[in-house]
mmCIF file of C-alpha atoms in Angstrom:
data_model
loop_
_atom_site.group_PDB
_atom_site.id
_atom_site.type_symbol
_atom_site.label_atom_id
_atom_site.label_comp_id
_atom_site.label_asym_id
_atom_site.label_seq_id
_atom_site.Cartn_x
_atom_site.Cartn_y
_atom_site.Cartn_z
ATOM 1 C CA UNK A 1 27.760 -4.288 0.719
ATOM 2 C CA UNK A 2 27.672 -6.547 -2.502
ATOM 3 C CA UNK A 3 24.318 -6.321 -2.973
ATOM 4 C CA UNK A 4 24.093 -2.086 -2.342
ATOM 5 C CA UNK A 5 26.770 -1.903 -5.072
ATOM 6 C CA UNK A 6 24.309 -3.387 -7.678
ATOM 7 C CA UNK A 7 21.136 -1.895 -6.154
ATOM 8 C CA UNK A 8 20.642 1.350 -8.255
ATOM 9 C CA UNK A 9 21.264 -0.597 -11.269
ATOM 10 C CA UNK A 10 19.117 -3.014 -10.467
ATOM 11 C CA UNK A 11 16.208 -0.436 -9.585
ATOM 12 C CA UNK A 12 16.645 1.439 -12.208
ATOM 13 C CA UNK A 13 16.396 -1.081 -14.999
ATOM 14 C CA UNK A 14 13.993 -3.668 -12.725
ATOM 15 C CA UNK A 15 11.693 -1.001 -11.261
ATOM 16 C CA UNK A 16 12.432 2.406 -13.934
ATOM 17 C CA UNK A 17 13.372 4.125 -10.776
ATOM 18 C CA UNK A 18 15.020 7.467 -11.811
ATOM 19 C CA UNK A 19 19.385 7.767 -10.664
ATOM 20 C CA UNK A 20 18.568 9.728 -7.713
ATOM 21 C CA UNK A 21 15.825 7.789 -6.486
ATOM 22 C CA UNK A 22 17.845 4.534 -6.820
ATOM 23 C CA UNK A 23 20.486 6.067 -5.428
ATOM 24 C CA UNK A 24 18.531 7.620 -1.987
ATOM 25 C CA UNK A 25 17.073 3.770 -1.622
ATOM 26 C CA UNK A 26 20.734 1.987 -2.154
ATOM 27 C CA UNK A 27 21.496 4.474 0.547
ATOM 28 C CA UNK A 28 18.730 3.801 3.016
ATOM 29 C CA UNK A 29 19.855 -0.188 1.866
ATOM 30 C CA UNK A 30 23.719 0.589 3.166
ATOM 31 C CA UNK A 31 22.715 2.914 6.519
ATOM 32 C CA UNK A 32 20.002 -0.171 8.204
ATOM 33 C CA UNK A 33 22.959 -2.691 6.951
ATOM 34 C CA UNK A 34 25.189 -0.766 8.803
ATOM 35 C CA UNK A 35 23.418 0.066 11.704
ATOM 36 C CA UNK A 36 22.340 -3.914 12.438
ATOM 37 C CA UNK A 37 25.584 -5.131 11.727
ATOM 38 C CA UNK A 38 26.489 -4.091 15.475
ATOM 39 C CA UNK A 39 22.858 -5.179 16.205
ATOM 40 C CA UNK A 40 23.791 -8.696 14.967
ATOM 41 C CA UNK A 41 27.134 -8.778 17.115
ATOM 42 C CA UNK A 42 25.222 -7.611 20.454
ATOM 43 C CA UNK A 43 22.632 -10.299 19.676
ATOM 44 C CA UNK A 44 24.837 -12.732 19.456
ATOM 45 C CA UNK A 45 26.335 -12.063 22.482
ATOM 46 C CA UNK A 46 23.352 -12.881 23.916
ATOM 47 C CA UNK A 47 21.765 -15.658 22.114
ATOM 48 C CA UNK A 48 24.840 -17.048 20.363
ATOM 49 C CA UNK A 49 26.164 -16.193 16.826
ATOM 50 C CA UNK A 50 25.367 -19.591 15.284
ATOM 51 C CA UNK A 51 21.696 -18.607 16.253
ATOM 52 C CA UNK A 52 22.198 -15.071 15.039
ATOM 53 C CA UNK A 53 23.934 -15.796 11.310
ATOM 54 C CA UNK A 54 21.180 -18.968 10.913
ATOM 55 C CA UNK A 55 18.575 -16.525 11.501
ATOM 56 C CA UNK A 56 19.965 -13.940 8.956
ATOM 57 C CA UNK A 57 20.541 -16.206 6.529
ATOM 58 C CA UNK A 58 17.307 -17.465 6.567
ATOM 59 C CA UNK A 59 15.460 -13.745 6.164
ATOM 60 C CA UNK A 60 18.121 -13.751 3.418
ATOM 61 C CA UNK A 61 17.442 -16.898 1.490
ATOM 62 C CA UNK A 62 13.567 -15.683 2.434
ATOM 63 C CA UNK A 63 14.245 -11.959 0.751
ATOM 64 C CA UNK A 64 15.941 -13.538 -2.029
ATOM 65 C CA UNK A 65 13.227 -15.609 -3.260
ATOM 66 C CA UNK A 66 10.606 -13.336 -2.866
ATOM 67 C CA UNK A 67 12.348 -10.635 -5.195
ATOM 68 C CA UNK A 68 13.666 -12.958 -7.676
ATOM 69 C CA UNK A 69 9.190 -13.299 -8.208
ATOM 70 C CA UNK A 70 10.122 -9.474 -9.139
ATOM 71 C CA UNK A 71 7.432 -8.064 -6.637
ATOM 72 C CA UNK A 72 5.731 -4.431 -6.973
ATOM 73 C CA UNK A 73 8.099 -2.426 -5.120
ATOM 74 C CA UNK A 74 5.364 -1.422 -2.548
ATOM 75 C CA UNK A 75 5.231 -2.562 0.068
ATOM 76 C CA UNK A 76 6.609 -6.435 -0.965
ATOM 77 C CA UNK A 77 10.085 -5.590 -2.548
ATOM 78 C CA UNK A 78 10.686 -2.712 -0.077
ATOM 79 C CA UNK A 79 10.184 -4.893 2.650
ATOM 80 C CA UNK A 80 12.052 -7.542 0.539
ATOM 81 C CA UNK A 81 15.137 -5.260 0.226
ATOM 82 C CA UNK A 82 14.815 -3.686 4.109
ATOM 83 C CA UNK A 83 14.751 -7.174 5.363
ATOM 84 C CA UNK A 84 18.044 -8.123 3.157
ATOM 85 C CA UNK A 85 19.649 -5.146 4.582
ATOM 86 C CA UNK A 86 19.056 -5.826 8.109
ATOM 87 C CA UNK A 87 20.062 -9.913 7.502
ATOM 88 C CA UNK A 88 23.131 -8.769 5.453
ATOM 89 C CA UNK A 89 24.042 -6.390 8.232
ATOM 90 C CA UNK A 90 22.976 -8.287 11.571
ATOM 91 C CA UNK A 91 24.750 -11.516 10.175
ATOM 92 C CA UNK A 92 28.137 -9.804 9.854
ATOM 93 C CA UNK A 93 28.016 -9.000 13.489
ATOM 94 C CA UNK A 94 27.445 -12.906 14.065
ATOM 95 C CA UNK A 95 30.692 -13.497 11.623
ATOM 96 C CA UNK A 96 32.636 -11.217 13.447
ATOM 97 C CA UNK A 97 31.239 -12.775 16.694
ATOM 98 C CA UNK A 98 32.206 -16.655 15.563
ATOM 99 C CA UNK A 99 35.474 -14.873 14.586
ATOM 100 C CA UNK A 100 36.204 -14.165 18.123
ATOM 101 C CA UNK A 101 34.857 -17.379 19.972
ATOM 102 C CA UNK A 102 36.479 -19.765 16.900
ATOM 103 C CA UNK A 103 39.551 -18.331 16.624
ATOM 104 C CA UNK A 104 42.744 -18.682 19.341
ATOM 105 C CA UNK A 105 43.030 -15.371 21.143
ATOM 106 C CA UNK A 106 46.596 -14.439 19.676
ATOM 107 C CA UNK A 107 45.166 -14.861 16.003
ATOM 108 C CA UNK A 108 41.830 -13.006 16.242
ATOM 109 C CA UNK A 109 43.219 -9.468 14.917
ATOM 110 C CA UNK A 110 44.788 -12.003 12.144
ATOM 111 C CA UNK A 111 41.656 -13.451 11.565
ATOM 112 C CA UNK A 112 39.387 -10.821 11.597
ATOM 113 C CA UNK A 113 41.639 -9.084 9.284
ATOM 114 C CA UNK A 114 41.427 -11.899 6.562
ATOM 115 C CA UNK A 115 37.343 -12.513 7.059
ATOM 116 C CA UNK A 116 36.936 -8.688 6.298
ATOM 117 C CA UNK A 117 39.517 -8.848 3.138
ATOM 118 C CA UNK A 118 37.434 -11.820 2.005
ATOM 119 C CA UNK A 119 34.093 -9.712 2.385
ATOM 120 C CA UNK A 120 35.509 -6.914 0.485
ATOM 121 C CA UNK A 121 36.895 -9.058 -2.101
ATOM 122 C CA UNK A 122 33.652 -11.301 -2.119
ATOM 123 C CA UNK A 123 31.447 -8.064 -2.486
ATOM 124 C CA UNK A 124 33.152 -7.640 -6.242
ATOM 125 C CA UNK A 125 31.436 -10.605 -7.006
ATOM 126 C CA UNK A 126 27.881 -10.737 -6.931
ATOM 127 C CA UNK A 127 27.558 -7.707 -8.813
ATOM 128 C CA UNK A 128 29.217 -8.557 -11.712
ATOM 129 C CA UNK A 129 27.406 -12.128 -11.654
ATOM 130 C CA UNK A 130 23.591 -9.992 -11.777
ATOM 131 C CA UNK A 131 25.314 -8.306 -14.736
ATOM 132 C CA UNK A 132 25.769 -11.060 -16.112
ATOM 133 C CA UNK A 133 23.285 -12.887 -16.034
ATOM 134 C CA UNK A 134 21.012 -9.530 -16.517
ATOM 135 C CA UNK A 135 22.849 -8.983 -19.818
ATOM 136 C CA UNK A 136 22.439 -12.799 -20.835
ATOM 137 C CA UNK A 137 19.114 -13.284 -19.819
ATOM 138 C CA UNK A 138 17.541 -10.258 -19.763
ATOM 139 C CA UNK A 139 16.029 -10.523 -15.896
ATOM 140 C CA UNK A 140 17.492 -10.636 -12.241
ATOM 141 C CA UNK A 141 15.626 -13.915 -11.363
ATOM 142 C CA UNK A 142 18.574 -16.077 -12.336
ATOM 143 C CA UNK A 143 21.029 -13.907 -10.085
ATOM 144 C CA UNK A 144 18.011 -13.539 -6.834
ATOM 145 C CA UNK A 145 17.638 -17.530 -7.497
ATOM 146 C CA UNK A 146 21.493 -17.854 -6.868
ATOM 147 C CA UNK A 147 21.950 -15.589 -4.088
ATOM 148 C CA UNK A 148 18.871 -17.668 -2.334
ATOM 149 C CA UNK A 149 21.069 -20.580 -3.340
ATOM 150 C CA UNK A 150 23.919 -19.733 -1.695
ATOM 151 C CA UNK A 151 22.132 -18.308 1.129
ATOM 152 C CA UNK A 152 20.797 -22.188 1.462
ATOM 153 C CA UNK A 153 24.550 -23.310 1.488
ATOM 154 C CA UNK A 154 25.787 -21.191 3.971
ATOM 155 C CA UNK A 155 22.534 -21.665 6.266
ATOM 156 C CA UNK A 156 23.376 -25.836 5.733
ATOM 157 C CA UNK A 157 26.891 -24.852 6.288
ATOM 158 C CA UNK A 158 26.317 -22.839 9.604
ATOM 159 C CA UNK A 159 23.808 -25.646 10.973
ATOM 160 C CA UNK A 160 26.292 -28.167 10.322
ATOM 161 C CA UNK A 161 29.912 -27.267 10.642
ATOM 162 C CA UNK A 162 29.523 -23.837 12.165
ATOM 163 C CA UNK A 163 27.367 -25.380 14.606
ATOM 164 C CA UNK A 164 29.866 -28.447 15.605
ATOM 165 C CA UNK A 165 32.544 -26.097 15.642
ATOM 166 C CA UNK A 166 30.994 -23.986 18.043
ATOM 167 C CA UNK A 167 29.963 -26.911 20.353
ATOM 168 C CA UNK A 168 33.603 -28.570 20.096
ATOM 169 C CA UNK A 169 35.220 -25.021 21.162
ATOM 170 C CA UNK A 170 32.487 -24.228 24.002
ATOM 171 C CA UNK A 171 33.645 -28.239 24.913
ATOM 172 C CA UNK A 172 37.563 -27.243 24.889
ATOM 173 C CA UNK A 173 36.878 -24.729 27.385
ATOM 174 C CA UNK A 174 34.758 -26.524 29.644
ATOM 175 C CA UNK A 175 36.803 -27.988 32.312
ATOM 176 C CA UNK A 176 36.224 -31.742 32.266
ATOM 177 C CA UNK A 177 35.168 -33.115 35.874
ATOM 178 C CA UNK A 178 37.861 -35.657 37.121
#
């Protein structure tokens, strides 16, 4: 949702796109985000949520990089911003998914309650840091640069930790053979 908040700004002083026009696409941005974001939880049901958020991440440090080279906005940064969308939205299902297998059973609601504050808090963020950097430098490429940075991180992150997490849980459960 971070990213939608900044999108018809960004648009409209990136690409000249008129209000509404910005507007319509930030919209089209939010509804695919949405609608994978379940998408991303069923996948990762089946394939396994470290898979799932790696994958999105990826597209995301992928989409990132390729609009920070400001693109024409057909078909490149369409399909730059589309792509974000669905990674954004199919890599919250995979949170919510490692929020379930990670956490005990009496503390998901708790959980999931605090990963979704820290989403809505973390979505302030990143649209006041492309402000920023917009108003100091005059161009997004900075802000795309550090979003494909951080992106990186949490892809590292998710290999690493996530990852051995997962495996040491999935372990735990496993009953050991005697």
């Amino acid at each position: 949702m971070a990213f939608s908040v900044y999108l018809p700004t960004y648009l409209k002083t990136g690409y000249g796109l008129t209000q509404a026009d910005a507007a319509n696409r930030m919209a089209g941005f939010v509804l695919l985000a949405v609608a994978m974001r379940p998408f991303g939880g069923w996948l990762s049901d089946r394939i396994g949520p470290v898979r799932v958020l790696g994958g999105s991440l990826a597209v995301v440090l992928t989409g990132a990089l390729v609009q920070s080279l400001t693109p024409s906005l057909t078909p490149v940064g369409t399909l730059a911003f589309l792509s974000l969308a669905a990674a954004l939205g199919a890599g919250s299902g995979a949170v919510f998914a490692l929020v379930a297998l990670l956490a005990p059973a009496n503390k998901v609601g708790s959980v999931t309650g605090i990963v979704g504050a820290a989403g809505g808090l973390g979505g302030f963020l990143p649209p006041l840091v492309m402000g920023t950097l917009y108003g100091t430098y005059g161009s997004y490429v900075v802000g795309l640069a550090l979003l494909g940075m951080v992106a990186a991180a949490a892809l590292a992150f998710t290999g690493t930790g996530v990852r051995r997490a997962v495996s040491r849980r999935a372990g735990v459960a496993q009953p050991q053979p005697h």
